[in-house]
Short mmCIF file of C-alpha atoms and ligand atoms in Angstrom, two decimals:
data_model
loop_
_atom_site.label_atom_id
_atom_site.label_comp_id
_atom_site.label_asym_id
_atom_site.label_seq_id
_atom_site.Cartn_x
_atom_site.Cartn_y
_atom_site.Cartn_z
CA MET A 1 128.54 104.23 73.49
CA PRO A 2 125.99 107.14 74.28
CA ALA A 3 122.65 106.18 75.88
CA SER A 4 120.84 102.93 76.03
CA VAL A 5 117.49 102.39 76.92
CA VAL A 6 115.90 99.08 78.68
CA LEU A 7 112.18 98.88 78.47
CA GLY A 8 109.73 96.22 79.71
CA ALA A 9 108.19 95.09 76.51
CA GLN A 10 104.99 93.68 78.10
CA TRP A 11 103.05 94.54 81.29
CA GLY A 12 106.14 94.81 83.60
CA ASP A 13 108.14 92.27 85.61
CA GLU A 14 109.83 91.00 82.51
CA GLY A 15 113.15 90.70 84.21
CA LYS A 16 114.76 93.92 83.16
CA GLY A 17 117.00 93.96 86.42
CA LYS A 18 119.32 91.34 85.31
CA ALA A 19 119.89 93.04 81.64
CA ILE A 20 120.65 96.18 83.37
CA ASP A 21 122.87 94.49 85.67
CA GLN A 22 124.82 93.16 82.74
CA LEU A 23 124.77 96.62 80.79
CA ALA A 24 125.40 98.57 84.06
CA ASN A 25 128.83 97.25 84.14
CA GLU A 26 129.77 99.02 80.99
CA SER A 27 127.90 102.32 82.05
CA ASN A 28 128.91 105.23 84.02
CA TRP A 29 125.21 106.10 84.96
CA ALA A 30 122.07 104.36 85.42
CA VAL A 31 118.84 106.51 85.25
CA ARG A 32 115.38 105.99 86.31
CA PHE A 33 113.27 108.07 84.10
CA GLN A 34 109.56 107.62 85.30
CA GLY A 35 107.52 105.66 87.87
CA GLY A 36 108.27 105.58 91.41
CA ASN A 37 108.28 102.66 94.15
CA ASN A 38 105.57 100.81 92.07
CA ALA A 39 108.22 99.10 90.50
CA GLY A 40 110.41 96.30 92.13
CA HIS A 41 113.33 94.59 91.26
CA THR A 42 115.19 91.63 93.18
CA ILE A 43 118.98 92.01 93.26
CA VAL A 44 120.99 88.90 94.39
CA LEU A 45 124.41 89.56 96.19
CA GLY A 46 125.85 86.45 97.30
CA ASP A 47 123.67 84.59 99.64
CA THR A 48 121.21 87.76 100.11
CA THR A 49 118.48 88.94 97.96
CA LEU A 50 117.69 92.54 98.21
CA LYS A 51 114.36 94.05 96.85
CA LEU A 52 114.70 97.57 95.36
CA HIS A 53 111.99 99.89 94.38
CA GLN A 54 113.44 103.22 93.36
CA ILE A 55 117.19 102.78 93.43
CA PRO A 56 118.20 102.01 89.87
CA SER A 57 119.35 98.41 89.35
CA GLY A 58 122.79 99.63 88.34
CA VAL A 59 123.52 100.21 92.03
CA THR A 60 125.59 96.81 92.04
CA SER A 61 128.13 98.27 89.66
CA THR A 62 130.41 100.34 92.17
CA HIS A 63 131.38 102.78 89.31
CA CYS A 64 128.08 103.61 88.24
CA ASN A 65 126.38 106.85 89.12
CA LEU A 66 122.61 106.69 90.11
CA VAL A 67 119.83 108.94 89.11
CA LEU A 68 116.27 109.13 90.45
CA GLY A 69 115.40 111.23 87.24
CA ASP A 70 112.90 114.29 86.37
CA GLY A 71 110.30 112.07 85.25
CA MET A 72 109.98 110.24 88.43
CA VAL A 73 107.62 110.29 91.50
CA VAL A 74 109.90 109.55 94.59
CA ASP A 75 108.80 108.20 98.08
CA PRO A 76 111.49 109.55 100.35
CA TRP A 77 110.59 107.28 103.31
CA VAL A 78 110.75 104.12 100.89
CA LEU A 79 114.11 105.42 99.66
CA GLU A 80 115.43 105.85 103.22
CA GLU A 81 114.40 102.20 103.85
CA GLU A 82 116.05 100.96 100.57
CA LEU A 83 119.14 102.96 101.15
CA ASP A 84 119.62 101.73 104.94
CA ARG A 85 119.13 98.06 103.71
CA TRP A 86 121.65 98.85 101.08
CA HIS A 87 123.94 100.13 103.70
CA SER A 88 123.47 97.34 106.08
CA LEU A 89 124.56 94.94 103.32
CA THR A 90 127.41 96.78 101.70
CA LYS A 91 128.46 99.60 104.26
CA GLU A 92 127.98 102.19 101.49
CA ARG A 93 126.03 105.41 101.70
CA PRO A 94 125.73 106.59 97.91
CA GLU A 95 123.23 109.22 98.45
CA GLY A 96 124.90 112.77 97.63
CA LYS A 97 127.93 110.74 96.53
CA ARG A 98 126.90 108.61 93.70
CA LEU A 99 123.02 108.80 93.98
CA PHE A 100 121.37 111.81 93.13
CA ILE A 101 117.66 112.99 93.15
CA SER A 102 116.46 115.09 90.44
CA GLU A 103 115.41 118.55 91.51
CA ARG A 104 112.30 118.11 89.01
CA ALA A 105 111.38 114.77 90.47
CA SER A 106 107.87 114.89 92.24
CA VAL A 107 107.72 113.99 95.98
CA ILE A 108 105.21 111.18 97.09
CA LEU A 109 103.62 112.10 100.21
CA PRO A 110 101.73 110.29 102.88
CA PHE A 111 98.50 111.88 101.26
CA HIS A 112 99.27 110.26 97.88
CA ARG A 113 99.48 106.89 99.77
CA MET A 114 96.33 107.37 101.71
CA TYR A 115 94.45 108.45 98.48
CA ASP A 116 95.63 105.66 96.36
CA SER A 117 94.45 103.29 99.07
CA ALA A 118 90.86 104.04 97.82
CA ASP A 119 91.45 102.59 94.37
CA LYS A 120 89.02 100.21 93.52
CA VAL A 121 89.20 99.96 89.76
CA VAL A 122 92.62 99.53 88.29
CA GLY A 123 94.27 97.30 91.02
CA THR A 124 97.16 99.78 91.73
CA THR A 125 100.27 99.07 94.06
CA GLY A 126 98.76 101.47 96.40
CA ARG A 127 102.01 103.29 96.65
CA GLY A 128 100.65 106.89 95.78
CA ILE A 129 101.93 106.85 92.22
CA GLY A 130 98.60 107.99 90.27
CA PRO A 131 97.83 110.86 92.91
CA ALA A 132 101.50 111.97 92.78
CA TYR A 133 101.52 112.31 89.05
CA ARG A 134 97.80 113.81 89.08
CA ASP A 135 99.04 116.69 91.35
CA ARG A 136 102.02 117.13 89.10
CA ILE A 137 99.90 117.54 86.00
CA GLU A 138 97.41 119.74 88.03
CA ARG A 139 100.58 121.89 88.96
CA VAL A 140 100.06 121.78 92.75
CA GLY A 141 102.37 119.01 93.40
CA ILE A 142 105.70 119.46 95.26
CA ARG A 143 108.88 118.79 93.43
CA PHE A 144 112.04 118.13 95.36
CA VAL A 145 113.68 121.68 94.34
CA ASP A 146 110.45 123.32 95.68
CA ILE A 147 110.47 121.76 99.10
CA PRO A 148 112.41 124.89 100.80
CA PHE A 149 110.40 127.42 99.30
CA VAL A 150 107.12 125.45 100.56
CA ILE A 151 108.37 125.29 104.04
CA ASP A 152 108.66 129.15 104.11
CA ASP A 153 105.27 129.72 102.52
CA SER A 154 102.60 129.38 105.22
CA ASP A 155 99.84 130.11 102.59
CA LYS A 156 100.93 127.60 100.39
CA ILE A 157 100.94 125.06 103.31
CA ASP A 158 97.45 125.99 104.50
CA GLU A 159 96.25 125.56 100.87
CA THR A 160 97.88 122.21 100.39
CA VAL A 161 96.89 120.76 103.58
CA SER A 162 93.23 121.84 103.20
CA ARG A 163 93.22 120.41 99.55
CA MET A 164 94.77 117.24 100.52
CA ASN A 165 92.18 116.57 103.53
CA MET A 166 89.21 117.71 101.24
CA GLN A 167 90.36 115.19 98.48
CA LEU A 168 90.75 112.36 101.31
CA ASP A 169 87.16 113.01 102.48
CA SER A 170 86.00 112.92 98.94
CA VAL A 171 87.12 109.34 98.46
CA GLY A 172 85.91 108.24 101.92
CA VAL A 173 89.35 107.99 103.50
CA ASN A 174 89.17 109.13 107.21
CA LYS A 175 92.67 109.92 108.12
CA LYS A 176 93.58 113.66 107.80
CA ILE A 177 97.05 115.42 107.29
CA GLY A 178 98.08 117.55 110.04
CA ARG A 179 99.78 120.94 109.28
CA LYS A 180 102.45 120.28 111.72
CA ASP A 181 103.30 116.96 110.41
CA PHE A 182 103.25 118.06 106.95
CA ILE A 183 105.86 120.64 107.63
CA ALA A 184 107.97 118.35 109.56
CA ASP A 185 107.87 115.74 106.76
CA LEU A 186 109.15 118.53 104.27
CA LYS A 187 112.01 119.47 106.69
CA TRP A 188 112.89 115.81 107.26
CA ILE A 189 113.27 115.19 103.49
CA MET A 190 115.52 118.12 103.14
CA ASP A 191 117.74 117.02 106.24
CA ARG A 192 117.80 113.52 105.08
CA PHE A 193 118.30 114.04 101.27
CA GLY A 194 119.22 117.80 100.65
CA ASP A 195 122.71 116.84 99.71
CA ALA A 196 121.40 114.65 96.85
CA ILE A 197 119.02 116.83 95.34
CA ARG A 198 120.67 117.94 92.05
CA PRO A 199 120.00 119.21 88.45
CA THR A 200 120.64 115.73 87.39
CA GLY A 201 119.71 116.45 83.65
CA ALA A 202 122.55 118.71 83.26
CA MET A 203 124.74 116.32 84.84
CA ILE A 204 123.82 113.62 82.56
CA ASP A 205 124.21 115.84 79.51
CA ASN A 206 127.86 116.76 80.83
CA ALA A 207 128.64 113.02 81.18
CA LEU A 208 127.64 112.39 77.65
CA LYS A 209 129.68 115.21 76.33
CA ASN A 210 132.57 113.53 78.28
CA GLY A 211 132.10 110.29 76.33
CA GLU A 212 130.49 108.52 79.22
CA ASN A 213 127.88 105.83 78.84
CA VAL A 214 124.19 106.20 80.17
CA LEU A 215 121.85 103.45 80.79
CA LEU A 216 118.15 104.62 80.82
CA GLU A 217 116.28 102.23 83.05
CA GLY A 218 112.46 101.72 82.36
CA ALA A 219 110.26 100.49 85.04
CA GLN A 220 106.66 98.83 84.42
CA GLY A 221 106.17 98.02 80.48
CA ALA A 222 105.04 99.01 77.37
CA MET A 223 101.31 97.93 78.01
CA LEU A 224 101.20 99.77 81.22
CA ASP A 225 101.97 103.14 79.51
CA ILE A 226 99.42 105.72 80.43
CA ASP A 227 99.10 106.85 76.61
CA GLN A 228 99.80 103.73 74.62
CA GLY A 229 98.88 100.86 77.05
CA THR A 230 95.63 99.07 78.14
CA TYR A 231 93.98 102.12 79.49
CA PRO A 232 92.49 102.63 82.28
CA PHE A 233 94.20 99.57 83.43
CA VAL A 234 97.82 101.15 83.23
CA THR A 235 100.10 102.95 85.55
CA SER A 236 100.24 106.89 85.49
CA SER A 237 103.63 107.42 83.68
CA VAL A 238 104.82 107.40 80.00
CA THR A 239 107.02 104.22 80.32
CA SER A 240 108.20 104.31 76.62
CA ARG A 241 111.15 105.18 74.66
CA ALA A 242 110.16 108.55 74.04
CA ASN A 243 110.18 109.46 77.38
CA ALA A 244 113.30 107.77 78.30
CA THR A 245 115.43 110.62 77.52
CA HIS A 246 112.90 113.27 78.24
CA GLY A 247 112.30 111.89 81.61
CA ALA A 248 115.96 111.91 82.21
CA GLY A 249 116.41 115.57 81.12
CA ILE A 250 118.29 114.94 77.84
CA HIS A 251 117.50 114.83 74.05
CA PRO A 252 116.36 111.58 72.22
CA GLY A 253 119.39 112.01 69.75
CA HIS A 254 121.71 110.41 72.32
CA VAL A 255 120.01 106.91 72.38
CA GLU A 256 121.52 104.38 70.00
CA ASN A 257 119.99 101.01 71.51
CA CYS A 258 116.77 100.26 72.93
CA PHE A 259 116.28 96.95 74.48
CA GLY A 260 112.98 95.58 74.95
CA ILE A 261 112.74 92.86 77.82
CA SER A 262 110.03 90.24 77.16
CA LYS A 263 109.40 87.06 79.12
CA ALA A 264 109.16 83.93 76.96
CA TYR A 265 105.51 83.82 78.11
CA THR A 266 103.38 86.61 79.52
CA THR A 267 102.51 87.82 83.06
CA ARG A 268 100.32 90.54 84.50
CA VAL A 269 99.51 91.81 87.83
CA GLY A 270 96.55 94.07 88.71
CA ASN A 271 93.35 94.11 86.61
CA GLY A 272 92.55 94.77 83.00
CA PRO A 273 92.33 92.67 79.85
CA PHE A 274 94.74 89.96 79.08
CA PRO A 275 94.09 87.94 75.94
CA THR A 276 96.49 85.12 76.26
CA GLU A 277 95.76 84.56 80.09
CA LEU A 278 95.42 80.92 81.12
CA PRO A 279 93.69 79.32 84.29
CA TYR A 280 95.94 80.07 87.14
CA ASP A 281 95.48 76.99 89.37
CA THR A 282 95.91 74.24 86.65
CA GLY A 283 97.94 73.24 83.42
CA PRO A 284 100.63 75.56 81.97
CA GLY A 285 99.45 78.72 83.63
CA ASN A 286 100.11 77.11 86.78
CA HIS A 287 103.21 75.69 85.46
CA MET A 288 104.58 79.18 84.66
CA ALA A 289 103.25 80.59 87.99
CA MET A 290 104.98 78.06 90.00
CA VAL A 291 108.30 77.47 88.13
CA GLY A 292 108.86 80.99 87.50
CA HIS A 293 107.69 82.22 91.08
CA GLU A 294 105.33 84.76 89.73
CA PHE A 295 104.64 86.76 92.70
CA GLY A 296 104.76 90.60 92.71
CA THR A 297 108.09 92.05 94.29
CA THR A 298 106.12 95.08 95.46
CA THR A 299 102.91 93.72 96.57
CA GLY A 300 103.56 90.21 96.66
CA ARG A 301 100.44 89.51 94.66
CA PRO A 302 100.33 86.42 92.40
CA ARG A 303 100.96 87.51 88.93
CA ARG A 304 98.40 86.29 86.12
CA THR A 305 100.21 84.12 83.76
CA GLY A 306 99.64 83.34 79.67
CA TRP A 307 101.16 82.49 76.46
CA LEU A 308 103.56 84.98 74.84
CA ASP A 309 101.42 87.46 72.78
CA MET A 310 103.02 88.47 69.43
CA VAL A 311 100.03 90.96 68.74
CA SER A 312 101.13 92.99 71.87
CA LEU A 313 104.80 92.55 71.26
CA ARG A 314 104.52 93.94 67.84
CA ASP A 315 102.40 97.02 69.18
CA SER A 316 105.07 97.51 71.94
CA HIS A 317 107.71 97.46 69.16
CA ARG A 318 105.64 99.73 67.04
CA ILE A 319 105.78 102.26 69.97
CA ASN A 320 109.73 101.79 71.11
CA GLY A 321 111.36 100.48 68.10
CA TYR A 322 113.39 97.91 69.85
CA THR A 323 116.81 97.33 68.41
CA GLY A 324 116.97 94.03 70.30
CA ILE A 325 114.86 91.64 72.35
CA VAL A 326 116.17 90.17 75.69
CA LEU A 327 114.04 87.00 76.18
CA THR A 328 113.82 86.09 79.71
CA LYS A 329 112.82 82.97 81.62
CA LEU A 330 112.92 80.64 78.72
CA ASP A 331 113.97 77.83 81.24
CA VAL A 332 110.39 78.23 83.06
CA LEU A 333 108.72 76.66 79.94
CA GLY A 334 111.00 73.46 80.07
CA GLY A 335 108.63 70.51 80.90
CA LEU A 336 105.46 71.82 79.05
CA ASP A 337 104.53 69.37 76.17
CA GLU A 338 103.41 72.21 73.79
CA LEU A 339 104.10 75.95 73.63
CA ASN A 340 101.61 78.27 72.25
CA ILE A 341 102.46 81.55 70.53
CA CYS A 342 99.60 84.13 69.96
CA THR A 343 99.83 85.45 66.26
CA GLY A 344 96.57 87.23 66.06
CA TYR A 345 93.12 87.84 67.66
CA ASP A 346 89.59 87.05 66.91
CA LEU A 347 87.41 90.05 67.76
CA ASP A 348 83.62 89.14 67.17
CA GLY A 349 84.66 87.04 64.30
CA GLN A 350 87.16 89.11 62.70
CA ILE A 351 90.77 88.42 62.54
CA ILE A 352 93.13 91.30 63.64
CA ASP A 353 96.70 91.43 64.29
CA CYS A 354 97.03 94.58 66.25
CA MET A 355 95.54 95.44 69.77
CA PRO A 356 92.25 97.27 69.66
CA THR A 357 92.38 100.54 71.35
CA SER A 358 89.52 99.98 73.78
CA SER A 359 89.83 97.83 76.79
CA HIS A 360 86.42 96.73 76.43
CA ASP A 361 87.27 95.32 72.91
CA LEU A 362 90.58 93.91 74.05
CA ALA A 363 88.69 92.01 76.73
CA ARG A 364 86.59 90.16 74.05
CA CYS A 365 89.61 89.26 71.84
CA LYS A 366 90.07 85.49 71.52
CA PRO A 367 93.72 84.57 70.92
CA ILE A 368 94.63 82.69 67.57
CA TYR A 369 97.58 80.36 68.48
CA GLU A 370 100.55 78.89 66.56
CA ILE A 371 101.50 75.57 68.28
CA HIS A 372 105.17 74.51 68.84
CA GLN A 373 106.68 71.30 70.54
CA GLY A 374 108.00 71.95 74.10
CA PHE A 375 111.39 71.12 75.47
CA PRO A 376 112.30 69.21 78.74
CA ALA A 377 112.65 70.78 82.21
CA LEU A 378 116.27 71.02 83.11
CA LYS A 379 117.93 71.52 86.45
CA GLU A 380 119.35 74.99 87.30
CA GLN A 381 122.83 73.88 87.00
CA GLU A 382 122.07 72.24 83.64
CA TRP A 383 120.98 75.70 82.18
CA ILE A 384 124.02 77.18 83.76
CA ASP A 385 126.36 74.76 82.19
CA MET A 386 124.58 75.33 78.76
CA ALA A 387 125.23 79.06 79.01
CA GLU A 388 128.91 78.55 80.07
CA LEU A 389 129.28 76.16 76.99
CA SER A 390 127.70 78.71 74.94
CA ARG A 391 130.45 81.27 75.94
CA SER A 392 133.33 78.86 76.05
CA ASP A 393 132.75 77.31 72.55
CA ARG A 394 131.29 80.44 71.03
CA LYS A 395 128.26 78.77 70.05
CA GLY A 396 125.57 81.46 70.89
CA PHE A 397 121.93 80.11 70.94
CA GLU A 398 122.93 76.72 69.16
CA VAL A 399 123.39 75.31 72.55
CA LEU A 400 119.69 75.39 73.23
CA PRO A 401 117.68 72.31 72.85
CA GLU A 402 116.32 72.08 69.32
CA THR A 403 112.76 72.74 70.08
CA ALA A 404 113.74 75.62 72.30
CA LEU A 405 116.00 77.14 69.59
CA SER A 406 112.91 76.90 67.08
CA TYR A 407 110.50 78.61 69.44
CA VAL A 408 113.16 81.37 69.75
CA ARG A 409 113.65 81.61 65.98
CA ARG A 410 109.95 81.80 65.39
CA ILE A 411 109.67 84.66 68.06
CA GLU A 412 112.38 86.62 65.91
CA GLU A 413 110.51 86.01 62.82
CA LEU A 414 107.15 86.99 63.94
CA SER A 415 108.22 90.23 65.66
CA GLY A 416 110.94 91.35 63.30
CA ILE A 417 113.49 91.98 66.23
CA PRO A 418 116.56 90.21 66.89
CA ILE A 419 116.95 88.50 69.98
CA VAL A 420 120.19 89.50 71.68
CA SER A 421 120.25 87.70 74.98
CA ILE A 422 118.16 84.67 76.43
CA GLY A 423 117.71 84.32 80.12
CA ILE A 424 117.63 80.46 81.26
CA GLY A 425 117.73 81.01 85.03
CA PRO A 426 118.01 83.41 87.82
CA ASP A 427 121.81 83.23 88.11
CA ARG A 428 123.87 85.85 86.76
CA ARG A 429 125.69 83.31 84.70
CA ALA A 430 122.44 81.67 83.28
CA SER A 431 122.24 83.98 80.19
CA ILE A 432 123.05 83.21 76.42
CA ALA A 433 124.00 86.12 74.32
CA SER A 434 123.79 86.24 70.62
CA LEU A 435 127.18 85.97 69.18
CA GLY A 436 128.94 89.51 68.41
CA GLY A 437 125.69 91.12 69.92
CA PRO A 438 125.58 93.93 72.53
CA PHE A 439 125.28 91.22 75.47
CA ASP A 440 128.11 89.18 74.07
CA VAL A 441 130.40 90.11 77.33
CA ASP A 442 131.88 88.42 80.28
CA PRO A 443 129.14 87.81 82.88
CA GLU A 444 131.90 88.18 85.61
CA VAL A 445 131.32 91.75 86.43
CA THR A 446 132.85 93.80 89.15
CA THR A 447 130.10 94.42 92.04
CA PHE A 448 129.89 94.50 95.62
P1 LIG B 1 100.15 102.02 89.82
O1 LIG B 1 101.27 101.96 88.85
O2 LIG B 1 100.49 101.64 91.20
O3 LIG B 1 99.41 102.99 89.76
O4 LIG B 1 99.38 100.81 89.11
C1 LIG B 1 98.65 100.60 87.97
C2 LIG B 1 98.89 99.23 87.39
O5 LIG B 1 100.09 99.00 87.12
C3 LIG B 1 98.35 98.19 88.25
O6 LIG B 1 97.85 97.18 87.43
C4 LIG B 1 99.81 97.64 88.87
O7 LIG B 1 99.79 96.22 89.31
C5 LIG B 1 100.60 97.88 87.70
N1 LIG B 1 102.00 98.01 87.81
C6 LIG B 1 102.64 99.13 88.37
N2 LIG B 1 104.05 98.97 88.56
C7 LIG B 1 104.27 97.56 88.22
C8 LIG B 1 105.53 96.91 88.08
O8 LIG B 1 106.61 97.28 88.39
N3 LIG B 1 105.13 95.80 87.38
C9 LIG B 1 104.11 95.23 87.11
N4 LIG B 1 102.80 95.84 87.26
C10 LIG B 1 102.93 97.12 87.67
MG1 LIG B 2 109.01 94.18 88.95
#
């Protein structure tokens, strides 16, 4: 197998981590290619849960090399915290051994975090992502490979510190960056991570030439893509398939499979239009939030909830050309009498079947729903038993309650994409694969 891509097909938090966890077992490399510590995924190791923001989810597969790729912005302080937590749990120190930071990745500095804290429009995660990418596009940012040169260039240091302070001032942030602190920070990054900073694109290319498998891990989701998402309520990177290889430093011809991860409903954190949004405090929207534990991994903010939106899923497919959909958290919908699927929008009396480009227009779109019968709520263990039965009796999706199965089949019909795996609980075993599909593998993986 060459390279596979895993992407969020909605507004992020689709549950990519679990799908990646399954695929990483077959992969030699897991590569993040965009974003930074605005992402968050939860890893369950025995009784402990671990929140990771930059380390690829593939970390739990001991044989898997990990790359923080060219297209990323990396916060070294957050990375240190993540690595320390990983070490205290597993006693492993992967940095420089199987975890590598691309020379081309951009450094997130305290300045970027301070500047991001002034955001009042987008509802960013406040982690400095946008400001770090802005510096990169303006060609004033610092990549990991540049750090030693900057340390030795006193003019560049003066210029950078004064630019940062002017910019902080301009958005009303009173704190200042000191010259000494700035140099000390850069030196610390080299001391701490110097061994791990590598030409990772060439390393991945070599691995592919040697027949190794590469997993390209997306962060955020298609609707948060800077170019194709619900601008300006988006993140600052290209989250799409087209950037999976580019942001990893390899060419697009390597990609064989591209999996879109979608919840069986929809969530969104932060601001911006969300046509199928439901009231949060009551009814099915509240059910999704509570049963699905819909709180952001990175910021802890409650996620907005709503019905599955085929209009956005079709647009997401147009951009990314999914070879398969992984439908997550189907179990969460158990117990609702009726399930709605949005098949089109009403925009000022006109029926449309793709998302309008302007967020102003999107905000006025009223969803048109198809109504499906719900299925009962089951206990966590009952879902796990169902998944085990699916595997032992080679039944695939046929183990699902009848109305759940027809909901799933209808999603395939409306999207034109085969569903290759269905998540029915947080447990590693609580997934059902389509028979003979790419996820039709043993869930007992070799991990820590
Ligand atoms: P930023 O990426 O911090 O600049 O935030 C921009 C928008 O993307 C905000 O609406 C965030 O809530 C959203 N966002 C960023 N990362 C994630 C993620 O991993 N999951 C879901 N939403 C995200
Ligand atoms: Mg997340």
